[in-house]
Amino acid sequence: MPAAPPEWSDLRVFLAIARARSLGGAGRRLGQSQPTMGRRLRALEEAVGAKLFQRSSSGFSLTDEGEIMLRHAEVMEAEALALARELTGRDGSLEGVLRLTCSDWFGRIMLAPVIAEFQRLSPAVVVELLTDARIYSLARREADLVIRIASFDEPEVIARRLVTIGYGLYAKPGCWLPVAGDGAGCPLVVMDTGFGAMPDVAWLTRTFPKAHIAARSNNRDVQAQLCALGVGLAVLPIPLGDATAGIEKVELVSDPPSRDNWLGFHRDLRQLPRLRAFVDLLVARLSSR
Amino acid sequence: MPAAPPEWSDLRVFLAIARARSLGGAGRRLGQSQPTMGRRLRALEEAVGAKLFQRSSSGFSLTDEGEIMLRHAEVMEAEALALARELTGRDGSLEGVLRLTCSDWFGRIMLAPVIAEFQRLSPAVVVELLTDARIYSLARREADLVIRIASFDEPEVIARRLVTIGYGLYAKPGCWLPVAGDGAGCPLVVMDTGFGAMPDVAWLTRTFPKAHIAARSNNRDVQAQLCALGVGLAVLPIPLGDATAGIEKVELVSDPPSRDNWLGFHRDLRQLPRLRAFVDLLVARLSSR
DNA sequence: CATTACTCATTCATTTTTGAATGGATGCCT
DNA sequence: AGGCATCCATTCAAAAATGAATGAGTAATG
């Protein structure tokens, strides 16, 4: 039962398998095939002289030796990622890919004009905008720049308040005229429950305790669309509501709470010219509003 | 100038090249060929989009990017080594390879009998004894067990005093009869200068200030042999001197200082049965003397 | 119970990687 | 200056790794 030094690239394969809990899934993530993953894993297990996964009908699960390997492989991966970041951080040219993530409506309404302008200013930079509910990892470089409502805890992330977004209650004109403090008979379009307690939802239920929920979505664009189609009232970011045809802001004594939007990127990329240039433009165009 | 995530196995190649400062040397160390090393390095440089080495006539030297990569690759290597150690440390069987290093004479005179006995007791363990002047790294697992005169500083090494070795002055019978405090006309065989100030050399020059040095060697066995061939007097470990035919210990008012020999192994291997078994036998056979 | 959508293992043709051999350049020692 | 060793780049045949296809097993779904 010898424990020969494992091939480093096989450790990456191991990591992918441990995360995907399947050979096919790991292969997809690594851009390789399922048979290859199986063979590399077998080779790795033979090299270290121990089974790393328990093959059960419900996928692969780590053995004790696999747990040990996972811990160390994760440290190695963190180091490899730090290396990649530090090297791209040194790239002095205004070219390459810049990957951003934010919420759907924010990307469409707020970011798209800035991206278009940036594209004219720096044609060699390819901006890649991903709108997705899941949180992208700056450490893993799943994204270079994240814009979101919550601030950032991680010390390695440079965060900055970008813009405060006001929220308002929107309705299809002539449909309902809700009364603050009541709201009986008013249908509401609200955030998906998966998102937990959002301030605007709390404000809604407090302001219109007798209203009922007509639809939910995790997508603000969808909410706005539903509102325009007459499904119900919706609390929307004001830039989105104003940009949506067919709905109007309902003026009330109190508006929903506004929210700060933050941007964040990894320390190691703070010298990256294309990132700096984009952030500068972003701040110039959005902070003033 | 994109900085794609580098292939992990290429990072190992990079490390070897950075250390050997040549493609051929790196290939030898990794058990691969020189063209392969060149191609892998080229692929790595293309992947990260930066030259990693400055090719000069006097070998490869690291660029700034190379220095960055070296730092991170070394962290990854340390982690891979820790992984390998932790996995072998879990190997519960009394089989496999056990790699030891010590000084030449100590291996021949002191260890060989113990190894022979251990081989009879545990035939499935292959003991590998390397006698070499250079210091083997326990962290890199160049050796599982080190025996040497100096103790160990590293916190991850488990050290233990094994045996105290007395030293004596040896001579070919009838050749010289040195007088303590003088020693005029007496030729000496001493340790190589590369080893710096050794206590027995200091003792020699203090006891026989007028003696002259006839030969040097970094190898105690060679010193004993030279002494037996009549080249000169030598301070030798008593077990070695007594075991060498043709020389006798010269009795003096004061003997050279004796020295403690220490053994050390890595924490991660402390549960390794074959190591425990060998250390136990070693202590039983040598500590009593 | 059949269907569908997953798994993973095996096979085999193809692609990629590898190393021995060779040539040329450079430094070192006699 | 000649001889010798060592370095790297290139070539090309052999070896190794790969992926599409296939089969078989399992769990969820209708």
XYZ file of N, CA, C and O in Angstrom, chain A residues 94-199:
424
model
N -4.947 47.104 -21.906
C -6.385 47.319 -21.858
C -7.061 46.361 -22.826
O -7.665 46.767 -23.808
N -6.928 45.076 -22.532
C -7.588 44.086 -23.380
C -7.828 42.836 -22.556
O -7.300 42.696 -21.460
N -8.634 41.945 -23.088
C -8.949 40.724 -22.375
C -10.410 40.699 -21.971
O -11.210 41.523 -22.398
N -10.736 39.735 -21.119
C -12.119 39.543 -20.713
C -12.352 40.177 -19.349
O -11.469 40.164 -18.492
N -13.520 40.750 -19.162
C -13.917 41.301 -17.869
C -15.283 40.709 -17.553
O -16.246 40.930 -18.289
N -15.338 39.939 -16.472
C -16.569 39.218 -16.182
C -17.302 39.881 -15.018
O -16.740 40.052 -13.941
N -18.548 40.261 -15.247
C -19.333 40.943 -14.218
C -20.551 40.111 -13.869
O -21.064 39.373 -14.701
N -21.012 40.272 -12.650
C -22.321 39.713 -12.315
C -23.113 40.735 -11.511
O -22.552 41.503 -10.728
N -24.417 40.718 -11.732
C -25.315 41.554 -10.949
C -26.712 40.978 -11.118
O -26.886 39.950 -11.764
N -27.670 41.642 -10.555
C -29.035 41.149 -10.711
C -29.527 41.456 -12.125
O -28.973 42.290 -12.825
N -30.587 40.771 -12.509
C -31.087 40.863 -13.875
C -31.452 42.280 -14.293
O -30.947 42.803 -15.275
N -32.339 42.905 -13.500
C -32.801 44.241 -13.904
C -31.658 45.233 -13.889
O -31.583 46.120 -14.742
N -30.765 45.111 -12.909
C -29.667 46.054 -12.803
C -28.772 45.961 -14.038
O -28.323 46.977 -14.588
N -28.529 44.743 -14.469
C -27.733 44.570 -15.671
C -28.413 45.192 -16.881
O -27.779 45.897 -17.677
N -29.699 44.953 -16.993
C -30.410 45.404 -18.181
C -30.562 46.930 -18.189
O -30.248 47.588 -19.179
N -31.014 47.481 -17.071
C -31.344 48.909 -17.039
C -30.119 49.772 -16.752
O -29.874 50.770 -17.425
N -29.380 49.406 -15.728
C -28.318 50.281 -15.245
C -26.993 50.026 -15.966
O -26.269 50.974 -16.285
N -26.657 48.760 -16.170
C -25.315 48.445 -16.648
C -25.209 48.465 -18.165
O -24.173 48.876 -18.713
N -26.248 48.033 -18.842
C -26.143 47.906 -20.300
C -25.647 49.193 -20.963
O -24.744 49.135 -21.815
N -26.175 50.384 -20.588
C -25.652 51.602 -21.234
C -24.175 51.824 -20.949
O -23.427 52.251 -21.829
N -23.760 51.519 -19.708
C -22.359 51.721 -19.356
C -21.475 50.749 -20.136
O -20.408 51.119 -20.638
N -21.928 49.520 -20.253
C -21.155 48.535 -21.002
C -21.026 48.965 -22.455
O -19.959 48.876 -23.067
N -22.116 49.468 -23.003
C -22.080 49.906 -24.406
C -21.063 51.026 -24.593
O -20.270 51.010 -25.539
N -21.072 51.987 -23.664
C -20.118 53.089 -23.773
C -18.687 52.586 -23.611
O -17.784 52.984 -24.354
N -18.508 51.706 -22.635
C -17.163 51.170 -22.384
C -16.662 50.410 -23.600
O -15.479 50.468 -23.934
N -17.557 49.722 -24.252
C -17.183 48.951 -25.432
C -16.647 49.877 -26.525
O -15.701 49.535 -27.230
N -17.248 51.063 -26.657
C -16.743 52.017 -27.647
C -15.382 52.554 -27.230
O -14.486 52.714 -28.047
N -15.223 52.811 -25.908
C -13.966 53.386 -25.429
C -12.823 52.374 -25.474
O -11.693 52.720 -25.790
N -13.109 51.144 -25.140
C -12.075 50.106 -25.072
C -12.541 48.878 -25.837
O -12.982 47.904 -25.245
N -12.430 48.921 -27.138
C -12.987 47.835 -27.951
C -12.274 46.507 -27.733
O -12.828 45.454 -28.039
N -11.039 46.554 -27.205
C -10.287 45.308 -27.052
C -10.709 44.528 -25.806
O -10.273 43.406 -25.606
N -11.529 45.151 -24.963
C -11.990 44.448 -23.762
C -13.353 43.823 -24.039
O -14.269 44.496 -24.513
N -13.447 42.545 -23.760
C -14.713 41.846 -23.932
C -15.405 41.783 -22.574
O -14.918 41.123 -21.656
N -16.499 42.511 -22.447
C -17.237 42.495 -21.188
C -18.241 41.354 -21.215
O -18.965 41.168 -22.196
N -18.242 40.600 -20.141
C -19.116 39.433 -20.056
C -20.005 39.649 -18.836
O -19.517 39.724 -17.717
N -21.301 39.785 -19.075
C -22.211 40.078 -17.973
C -23.082 38.874 -17.677
O -23.804 38.388 -18.552
N -22.991 38.393 -16.463
C -23.782 37.241 -16.054
C -24.790 37.689 -15.019
O -24.414 38.185 -13.953
N -26.066 37.542 -15.327
C -27.062 37.823 -14.303
C -27.578 36.493 -13.807
O -28.037 35.655 -14.580
N -27.449 36.314 -12.532
C -27.744 34.996 -11.977
C -28.081 35.182 -10.511
O -27.546 36.052 -9.839
N -28.971 34.353 -10.035
C -29.345 34.464 -8.634
C -28.219 33.981 -7.728
O -28.021 34.501 -6.639
N -27.457 32.994 -8.180
C -26.428 32.455 -7.284
C -25.290 33.450 -7.116
O -25.062 34.324 -7.950
N -24.592 33.294 -6.022
C -23.506 34.208 -5.706
C -22.217 33.696 -6.341
O -21.809 32.565 -6.107
N -21.621 34.535 -7.141
C -20.366 34.142 -7.771
C -19.216 34.410 -6.829
O -19.237 35.343 -6.036
N -18.200 33.570 -6.957
C -17.058 33.689 -6.063
C -15.977 34.557 -6.690
O -15.489 34.267 -7.775
N -15.621 35.616 -5.978
C -14.508 36.432 -6.452
C -13.197 35.700 -6.257
O -12.276 35.823 -7.050
N -13.110 34.912 -5.168
C -11.869 34.192 -4.893
C -11.583 33.187 -5.997
O -10.449 33.021 -6.423
N -12.617 32.519 -6.459
C -12.416 31.532 -7.527
C -12.380 32.177 -8.892
O -12.308 31.525 -9.891
N -12.549 33.440 -8.919
C -12.518 34.189 -10.173
C -13.635 33.751 -11.101
O -13.485 33.721 -12.313
N -14.758 33.383 -10.490
C -15.939 33.146 -11.306
C -16.418 34.478 -11.881
O -17.107 34.520 -12.882
N -16.062 35.542 -11.193
C -16.350 36.872 -11.717
C -15.220 37.808 -11.297
O -14.569 37.609 -10.279
N -14.965 38.833 -12.123
C -13.981 39.843 -11.761
C -14.609 40.951 -10.943
O -13.952 41.591 -10.139
N -15.887 41.192 -11.192
C -16.566 42.314 -10.552
C -17.991 41.890 -10.206
O -18.708 41.370 -11.067
N -18.369 42.122 -8.969
C -19.712 41.762 -8.517
C -20.432 43.025 -8.075
O -19.856 43.850 -7.358
N -21.670 43.158 -8.514
C -22.499 44.259 -8.007
C -23.705 43.635 -7.329
O -24.391 42.784 -7.905
N -23.935 44.039 -6.099
C -25.044 43.434 -5.362
C -25.480 44.368 -4.240
O -24.844 45.407 -3.992
N -26.570 43.995 -3.581
C -27.116 44.867 -2.550
C -26.339 44.741 -1.257
O -25.980 45.726 -0.637
N -26.051 43.522 -0.857
C -25.316 43.332 0.387
C -23.874 43.779 0.202
O -23.323 43.710 -0.893
N -23.260 44.230 1.263
C -21.846 44.560 1.201
C -21.024 43.270 1.283
O -21.567 42.171 1.269
N -19.715 43.435 1.371
C -18.833 42.264 1.324
C -18.130 42.084 2.658
O -17.613 43.029 3.229
N -18.101 40.845 3.125
C -17.427 40.558 4.393
C -15.956 40.235 4.195
O -15.120 40.546 5.031
N -15.653 39.549 3.087
C -14.316 38.984 2.917
C -13.267 40.083 2.898
O -13.390 41.068 2.174
N -12.207 39.917 3.682
C -11.175 40.963 3.740
C -10.423 41.110 2.423
O -9.865 42.170 2.154
N -10.393 40.068 1.599
C -9.622 40.167 0.354
C -10.401 40.867 -0.761
O -9.889 41.040 -1.852
N -11.638 41.248 -0.443
C -12.457 41.923 -1.446
C -12.447 43.429 -1.202
O -12.632 43.888 -0.076
N -12.216 44.160 -2.264
C -12.319 45.609 -2.177
C -13.750 45.987 -2.528
O -14.212 45.704 -3.637
N -14.467 46.613 -1.585
C -15.874 46.937 -1.786
C -16.038 48.448 -1.842
O -15.201 49.205 -1.323
N -17.097 48.853 -2.474
C -17.316 50.299 -2.626
C -18.795 50.510 -2.906
O -19.403 49.803 -3.692
N -19.380 51.510 -2.218
C -20.793 51.769 -2.454
C -20.955 52.471 -3.789
O -20.306 53.487 -4.049
N -21.764 51.895 -4.645
C -21.852 52.416 -6.003
C -22.989 53.422 -6.145
O -22.776 54.550 -6.572
N -24.193 53.034 -5.798
C -25.342 53.901 -6.041
C -26.484 53.471 -5.119
O -26.626 52.294 -4.789
N -27.253 54.457 -4.689
C -28.436 54.156 -3.881
C -29.651 54.109 -4.792
O -29.881 55.038 -5.561
N -30.359 53.034 -4.718
C -31.529 52.856 -5.587
C -32.799 53.045 -4.757
O -33.001 52.370 -3.743
N -33.625 53.984 -5.214
C -34.907 54.145 -4.560
C -35.925 53.145 -5.087
O -35.817 52.673 -6.227
N -36.869 52.774 -4.244
C -37.899 51.841 -4.651
C -39.258 52.533 -4.626
O -39.461 53.477 -3.855
N -40.136 52.057 -5.430
C -41.471 52.653 -5.447
C -42.519 51.592 -5.722
O -42.217 50.502 -6.214
N -43.742 51.940 -5.395
C -44.843 51.028 -5.676
C -45.391 51.363 -7.062
O -45.707 52.507 -7.368
N -45.483 50.334 -7.915
C -45.934 50.551 -9.291
C -47.228 49.789 -9.552
O -47.493 48.748 -8.952
N -47.995 50.385 -10.444
C -49.266 49.748 -10.793
C -49.598 50.064 -12.240
O -49.134 51.053 -12.811
N -50.405 49.204 -12.863
C -50.952 49.499 -14.181
C -52.002 50.601 -13.985
O -52.884 50.458 -13.131
N -51.913 51.675 -14.746
C -52.806 52.808 -14.481
C -54.276 52.398 -14.543
O -54.684 51.642 -15.422
N -55.029 52.877 -13.590
C -56.470 52.642 -13.582
C -56.880 51.317 -13.016
O -58.066 50.973 -13.045
N -55.974 50.552 -12.526
C -56.340 49.228 -12.024
C -56.770 49.264 -10.566
O -57.869 48.875 -10.219
N -55.826 49.681 -9.705
C -56.169 49.685 -8.288
C -55.709 50.996 -7.685
O -54.732 51.598 -8.123
N -56.389 51.403 -6.663
C -55.941 52.573 -5.914
C -55.873 52.202 -4.451
O -56.834 52.395 -3.710
N -54.814 51.599 -4.073
C -54.733 51.079 -2.706
C -54.660 52.193 -1.692
O -54.150 53.282 -1.964
N -55.134 51.929 -0.536
C -55.072 52.875 0.572
C -54.035 52.366 1.572
O -54.127 51.222 2.018
N -53.103 53.249 1.891
C -52.083 52.839 2.842
C -52.717 52.435 4.161
O -53.643 53.080 4.632
N -52.247 51.355 4.739
C -52.792 50.868 5.997
C -53.895 49.843 5.798
O -54.298 49.171 6.733
N -54.334 49.702 4.539
C -55.405 48.730 4.314
C -54.992 47.798 3.169
O -54.325 46.798 3.374
N -55.367 48.154 1.932
C -54.963 47.374 0.765
C -55.865 46.208 0.482
O -55.511 45.334 -0.301
N -57.045 46.175 1.075
C -57.945 45.051 0.843
C -58.275 44.923 -0.643
O -58.541 45.914 -1.315
N -58.203 43.709 -1.163
C -58.545 43.447 -2.557
C -57.447 43.711 -3.538
O -57.626 43.472 -4.725
N -56.316 44.185 -3.060
C -55.214 44.458 -3.989
C -54.318 43.241 -4.156
O -53.806 42.719 -3.173
N -54.074 42.807 -5.389
C -53.124 41.729 -5.618
C -51.700 42.265 -5.675
O -51.462 43.349 -6.209
N -50.759 41.493 -5.133
C -49.365 41.932 -5.099
C -48.473 40.947 -5.871
O -48.705 39.743 -5.883
N -47.449 41.518 -6.516
C -46.389 40.702 -7.131
C -45.141 40.933 -6.296
O -44.682 42.066 -6.171
N -44.617 39.857 -5.713
C -43.504 40.037 -4.767
C -42.349 39.109 -5.102
O -42.419 38.261 -5.986
N -41.295 39.320 -4.317
C -40.073 38.532 -4.471
C -40.339 37.087 -4.092
O -41.179 36.798 -3.243
N -39.565 36.209 -4.689
C -39.670 34.786 -4.395
C -39.346 34.524 -2.925
O -38.534 35.220 -2.316
N -40.015 33.540 -2.374
C -39.771 33.230 -0.959
C -38.337 32.784 -0.700
O -37.821 32.970 0.393
N -37.738 32.204 -1.695
C -36.359 31.723 -1.510
C -35.396 32.807 -1.068
O -34.352 32.523 -0.488
N -35.762 34.046 -1.315
C -34.850 35.123 -0.980
C -34.978 35.598 0.462
O -34.332 36.538 0.853
N -35.854 34.975 1.201
C -35.982 35.360 2.594
C -36.654 36.709 2.728
O -37.343 37.178 1.826
N -36.426 37.323 3.858
C -37.100 38.577 4.160
C -36.396 39.729 3.470
O -35.255 40.060 3.799
N -37.048 40.318 2.509
C -36.500 41.498 1.853
C -37.206 42.731 2.420
O -38.405 42.694 2.708
N -36.500 43.836 2.559
C -37.098 45.026 3.166
C -38.356 45.494 2.444
O -39.317 45.951 3.071
